[in-house]
Short mmCIF file of N, CA and C in Angstrom, two decimals:
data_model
loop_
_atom_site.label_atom_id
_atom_site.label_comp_id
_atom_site.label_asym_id
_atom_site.label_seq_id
_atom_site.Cartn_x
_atom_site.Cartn_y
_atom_site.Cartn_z
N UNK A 2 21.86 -80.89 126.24
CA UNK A 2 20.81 -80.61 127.18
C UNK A 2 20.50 -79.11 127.23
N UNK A 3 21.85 -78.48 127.21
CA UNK A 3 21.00 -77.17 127.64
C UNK A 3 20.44 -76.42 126.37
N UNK A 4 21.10 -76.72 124.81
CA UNK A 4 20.27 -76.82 123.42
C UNK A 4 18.79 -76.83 123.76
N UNK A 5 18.70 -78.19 124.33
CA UNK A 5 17.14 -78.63 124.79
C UNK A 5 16.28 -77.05 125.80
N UNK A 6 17.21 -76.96 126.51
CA UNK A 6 15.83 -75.98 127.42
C UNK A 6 16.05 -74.59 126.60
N UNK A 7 16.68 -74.26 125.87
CA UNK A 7 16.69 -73.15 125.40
C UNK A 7 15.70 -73.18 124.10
N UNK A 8 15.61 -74.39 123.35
CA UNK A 8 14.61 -74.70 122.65
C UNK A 8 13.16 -74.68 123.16
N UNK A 9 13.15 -75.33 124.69
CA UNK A 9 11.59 -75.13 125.23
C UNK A 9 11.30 -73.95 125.82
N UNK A 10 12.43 -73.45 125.68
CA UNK A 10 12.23 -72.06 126.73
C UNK A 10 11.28 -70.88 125.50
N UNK A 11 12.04 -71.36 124.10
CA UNK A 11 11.76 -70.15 123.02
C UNK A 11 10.53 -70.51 122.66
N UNK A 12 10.17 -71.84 122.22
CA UNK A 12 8.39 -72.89 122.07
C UNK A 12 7.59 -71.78 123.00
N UNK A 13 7.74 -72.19 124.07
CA UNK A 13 7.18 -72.12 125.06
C UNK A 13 7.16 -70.29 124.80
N UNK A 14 8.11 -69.44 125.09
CA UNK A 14 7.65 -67.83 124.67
C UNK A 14 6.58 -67.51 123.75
N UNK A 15 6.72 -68.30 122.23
CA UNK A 15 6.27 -68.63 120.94
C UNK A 15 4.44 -68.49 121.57
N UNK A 16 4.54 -69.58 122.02
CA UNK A 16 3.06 -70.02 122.67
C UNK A 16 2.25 -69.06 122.79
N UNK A 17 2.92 -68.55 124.11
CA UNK A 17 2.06 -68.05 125.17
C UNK A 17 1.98 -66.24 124.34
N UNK A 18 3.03 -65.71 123.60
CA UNK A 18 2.77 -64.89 122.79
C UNK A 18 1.51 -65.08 121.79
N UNK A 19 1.60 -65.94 121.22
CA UNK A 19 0.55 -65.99 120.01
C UNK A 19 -0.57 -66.39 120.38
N UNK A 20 -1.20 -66.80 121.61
CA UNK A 20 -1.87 -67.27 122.39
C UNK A 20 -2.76 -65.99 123.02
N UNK A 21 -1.47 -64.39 123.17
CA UNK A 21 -2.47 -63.86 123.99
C UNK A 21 -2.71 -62.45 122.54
N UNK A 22 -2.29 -63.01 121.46
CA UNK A 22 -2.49 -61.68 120.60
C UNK A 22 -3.96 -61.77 120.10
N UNK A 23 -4.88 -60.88 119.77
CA UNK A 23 -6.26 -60.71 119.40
C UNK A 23 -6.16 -60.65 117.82
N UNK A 24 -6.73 -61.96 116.92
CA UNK A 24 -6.83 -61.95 115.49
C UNK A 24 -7.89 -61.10 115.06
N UNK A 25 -7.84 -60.12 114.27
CA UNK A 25 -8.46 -59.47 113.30
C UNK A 25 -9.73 -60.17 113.32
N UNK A 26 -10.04 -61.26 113.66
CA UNK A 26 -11.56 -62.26 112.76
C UNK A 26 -12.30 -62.15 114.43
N UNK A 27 -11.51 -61.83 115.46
CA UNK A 27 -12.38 -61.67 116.63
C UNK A 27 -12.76 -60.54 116.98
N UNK A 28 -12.10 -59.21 116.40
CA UNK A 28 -12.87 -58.36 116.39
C UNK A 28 -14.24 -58.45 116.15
N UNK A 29 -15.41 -57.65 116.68
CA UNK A 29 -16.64 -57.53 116.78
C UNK A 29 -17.47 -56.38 116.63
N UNK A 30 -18.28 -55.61 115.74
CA UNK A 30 -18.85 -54.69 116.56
C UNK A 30 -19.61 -54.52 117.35
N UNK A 31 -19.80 -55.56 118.34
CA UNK A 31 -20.15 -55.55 119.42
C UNK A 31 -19.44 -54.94 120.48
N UNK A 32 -18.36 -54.84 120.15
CA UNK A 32 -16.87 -54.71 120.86
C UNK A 32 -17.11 -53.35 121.16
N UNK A 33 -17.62 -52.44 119.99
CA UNK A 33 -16.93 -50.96 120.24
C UNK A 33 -18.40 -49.98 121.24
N UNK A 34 -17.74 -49.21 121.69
CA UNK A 34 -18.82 -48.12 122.17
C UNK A 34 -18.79 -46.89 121.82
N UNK A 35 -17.79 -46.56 120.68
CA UNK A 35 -18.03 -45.42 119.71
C UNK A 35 -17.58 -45.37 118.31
N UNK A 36 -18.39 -44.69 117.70
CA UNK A 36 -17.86 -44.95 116.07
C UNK A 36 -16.61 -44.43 116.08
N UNK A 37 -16.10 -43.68 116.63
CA UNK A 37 -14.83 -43.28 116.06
C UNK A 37 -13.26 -44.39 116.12
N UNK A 38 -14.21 -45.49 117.29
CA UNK A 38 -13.25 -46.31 117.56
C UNK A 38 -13.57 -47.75 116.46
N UNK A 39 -14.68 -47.57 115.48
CA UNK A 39 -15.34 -49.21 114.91
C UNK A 39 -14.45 -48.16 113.10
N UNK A 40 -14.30 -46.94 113.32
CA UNK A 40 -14.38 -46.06 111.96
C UNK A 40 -12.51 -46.57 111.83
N UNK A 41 -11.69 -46.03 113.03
CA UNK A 41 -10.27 -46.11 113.27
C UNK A 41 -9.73 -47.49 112.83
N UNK A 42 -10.70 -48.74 113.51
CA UNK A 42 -9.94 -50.44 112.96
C UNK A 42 -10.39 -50.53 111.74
N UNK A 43 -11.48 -50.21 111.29
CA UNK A 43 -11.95 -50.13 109.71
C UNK A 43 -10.95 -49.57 108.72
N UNK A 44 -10.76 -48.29 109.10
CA UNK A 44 -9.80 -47.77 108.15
C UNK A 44 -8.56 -48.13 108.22
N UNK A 45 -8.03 -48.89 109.28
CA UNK A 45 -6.68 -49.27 109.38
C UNK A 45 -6.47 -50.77 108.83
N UNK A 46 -7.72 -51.52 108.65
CA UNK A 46 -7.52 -52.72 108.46
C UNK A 46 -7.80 -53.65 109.50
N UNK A 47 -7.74 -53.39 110.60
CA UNK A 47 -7.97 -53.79 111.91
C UNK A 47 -9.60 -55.00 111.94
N UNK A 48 -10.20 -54.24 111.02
CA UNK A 48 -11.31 -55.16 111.02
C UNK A 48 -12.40 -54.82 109.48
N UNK A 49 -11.82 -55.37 108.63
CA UNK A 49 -12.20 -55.12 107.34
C UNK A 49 -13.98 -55.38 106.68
N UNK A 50 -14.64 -56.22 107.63
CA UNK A 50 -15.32 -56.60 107.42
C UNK A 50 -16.65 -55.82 108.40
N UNK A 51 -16.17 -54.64 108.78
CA UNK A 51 -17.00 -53.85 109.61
C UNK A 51 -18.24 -53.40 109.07
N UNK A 52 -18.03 -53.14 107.88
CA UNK A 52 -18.89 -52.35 106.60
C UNK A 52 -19.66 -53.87 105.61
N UNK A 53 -19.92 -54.68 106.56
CA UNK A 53 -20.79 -55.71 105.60
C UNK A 53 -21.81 -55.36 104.71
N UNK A 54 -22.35 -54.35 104.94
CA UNK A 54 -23.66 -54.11 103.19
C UNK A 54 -23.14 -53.36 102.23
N UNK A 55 -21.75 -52.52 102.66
CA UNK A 55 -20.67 -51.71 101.87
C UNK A 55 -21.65 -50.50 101.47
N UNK A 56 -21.96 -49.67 102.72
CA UNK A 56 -22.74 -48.55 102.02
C UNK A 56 -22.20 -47.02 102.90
N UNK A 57 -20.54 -47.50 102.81
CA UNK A 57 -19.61 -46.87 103.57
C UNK A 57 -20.05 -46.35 104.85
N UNK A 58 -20.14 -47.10 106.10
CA UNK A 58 -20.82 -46.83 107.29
C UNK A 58 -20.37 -48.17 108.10
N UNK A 59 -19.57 -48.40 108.63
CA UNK A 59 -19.03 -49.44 109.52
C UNK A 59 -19.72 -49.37 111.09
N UNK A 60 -20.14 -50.77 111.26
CA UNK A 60 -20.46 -51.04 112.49
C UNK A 60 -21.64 -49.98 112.44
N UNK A 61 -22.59 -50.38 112.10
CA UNK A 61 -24.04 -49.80 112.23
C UNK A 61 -24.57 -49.33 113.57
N UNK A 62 -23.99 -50.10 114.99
CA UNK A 62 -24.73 -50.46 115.94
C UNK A 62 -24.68 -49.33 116.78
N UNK A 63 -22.59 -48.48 116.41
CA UNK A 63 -22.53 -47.31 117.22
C UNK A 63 -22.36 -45.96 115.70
N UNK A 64 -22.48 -46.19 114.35
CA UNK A 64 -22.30 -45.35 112.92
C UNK A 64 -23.62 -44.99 113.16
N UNK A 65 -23.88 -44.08 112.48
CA UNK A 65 -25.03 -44.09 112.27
C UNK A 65 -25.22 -43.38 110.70
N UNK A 66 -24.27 -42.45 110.17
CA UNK A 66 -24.36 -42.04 108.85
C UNK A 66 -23.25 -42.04 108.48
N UNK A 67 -23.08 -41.92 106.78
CA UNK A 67 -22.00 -41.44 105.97
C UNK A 67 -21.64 -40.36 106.39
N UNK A 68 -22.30 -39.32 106.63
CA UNK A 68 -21.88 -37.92 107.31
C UNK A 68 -20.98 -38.19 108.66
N UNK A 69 -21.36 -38.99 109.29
CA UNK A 69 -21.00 -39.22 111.05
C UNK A 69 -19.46 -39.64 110.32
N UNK A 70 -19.41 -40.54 109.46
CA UNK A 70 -17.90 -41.38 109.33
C UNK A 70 -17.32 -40.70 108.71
N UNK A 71 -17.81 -39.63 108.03
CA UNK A 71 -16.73 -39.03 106.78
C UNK A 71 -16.12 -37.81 107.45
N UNK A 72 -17.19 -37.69 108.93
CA UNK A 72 -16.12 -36.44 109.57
C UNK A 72 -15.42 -36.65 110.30
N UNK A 73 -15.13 -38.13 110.85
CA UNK A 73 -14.07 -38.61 111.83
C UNK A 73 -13.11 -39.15 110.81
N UNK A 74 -13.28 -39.63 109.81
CA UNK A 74 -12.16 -39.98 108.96
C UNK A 74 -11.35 -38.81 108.38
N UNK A 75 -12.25 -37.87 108.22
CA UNK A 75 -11.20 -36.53 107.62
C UNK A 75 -10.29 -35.70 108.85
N UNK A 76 -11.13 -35.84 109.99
CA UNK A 76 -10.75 -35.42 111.09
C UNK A 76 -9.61 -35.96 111.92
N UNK A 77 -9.30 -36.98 111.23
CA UNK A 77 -8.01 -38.10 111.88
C UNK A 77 -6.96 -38.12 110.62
N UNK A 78 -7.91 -37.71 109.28
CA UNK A 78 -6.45 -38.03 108.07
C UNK A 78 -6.70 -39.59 107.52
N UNK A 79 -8.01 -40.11 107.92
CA UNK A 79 -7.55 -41.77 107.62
C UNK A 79 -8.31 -41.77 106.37
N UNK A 80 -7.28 -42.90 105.72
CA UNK A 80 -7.76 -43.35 104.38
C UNK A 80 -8.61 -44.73 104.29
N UNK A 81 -10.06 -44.86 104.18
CA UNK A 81 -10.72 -45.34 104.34
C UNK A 81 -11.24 -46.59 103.02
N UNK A 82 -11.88 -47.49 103.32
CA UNK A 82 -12.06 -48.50 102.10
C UNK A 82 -13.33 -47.73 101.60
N UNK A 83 -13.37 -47.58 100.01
CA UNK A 83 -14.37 -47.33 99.34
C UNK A 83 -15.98 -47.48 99.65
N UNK A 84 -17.33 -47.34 99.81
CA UNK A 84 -18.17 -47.64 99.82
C UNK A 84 -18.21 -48.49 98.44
N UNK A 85 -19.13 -49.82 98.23
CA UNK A 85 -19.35 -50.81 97.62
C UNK A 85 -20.30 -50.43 96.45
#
């Protein structure tokens, strides 16, 4: 028996952990309210698919140039995915 609740006890942690973590595919750039924050999950991986026309400029909505991203990426050190 007590096998048993220590088993539902760990399920049950399991759950409610993986339940409240945020997957990569729900990221949005809708989400962000500054490039430096849509430029930071981009380059980390966080959200790979930020840069959909691949013309190195993630999340269009708060980017606005290659210039704008290439000085927050140098300015942080981050290593960024190629333009397409």
């Amino acid at each position: 028996m007590f096998k048993m609740r220590i088993f539902i006890l760990f399920f049950a942690t399991f759950l409610v952990s993986s339940a409240t973590a945020l997957p990569a595919s729900a990221i949005t750039c809708k989400s962000y309210s500054a490039c430096q924050q849509a430029v930071v999950n981009w380059c980390e991986g966080r959200h790979p698919r930020a840069d959909g026309d691949g013309d190195g400029i993630p999340c269009e909505n708060v980017c606005s140039s290659v210039r704008q991203v290439n000085a927050i990426r140098v300015s942080l050190g981050l290593n960024c995915p190629p333009a397409r």
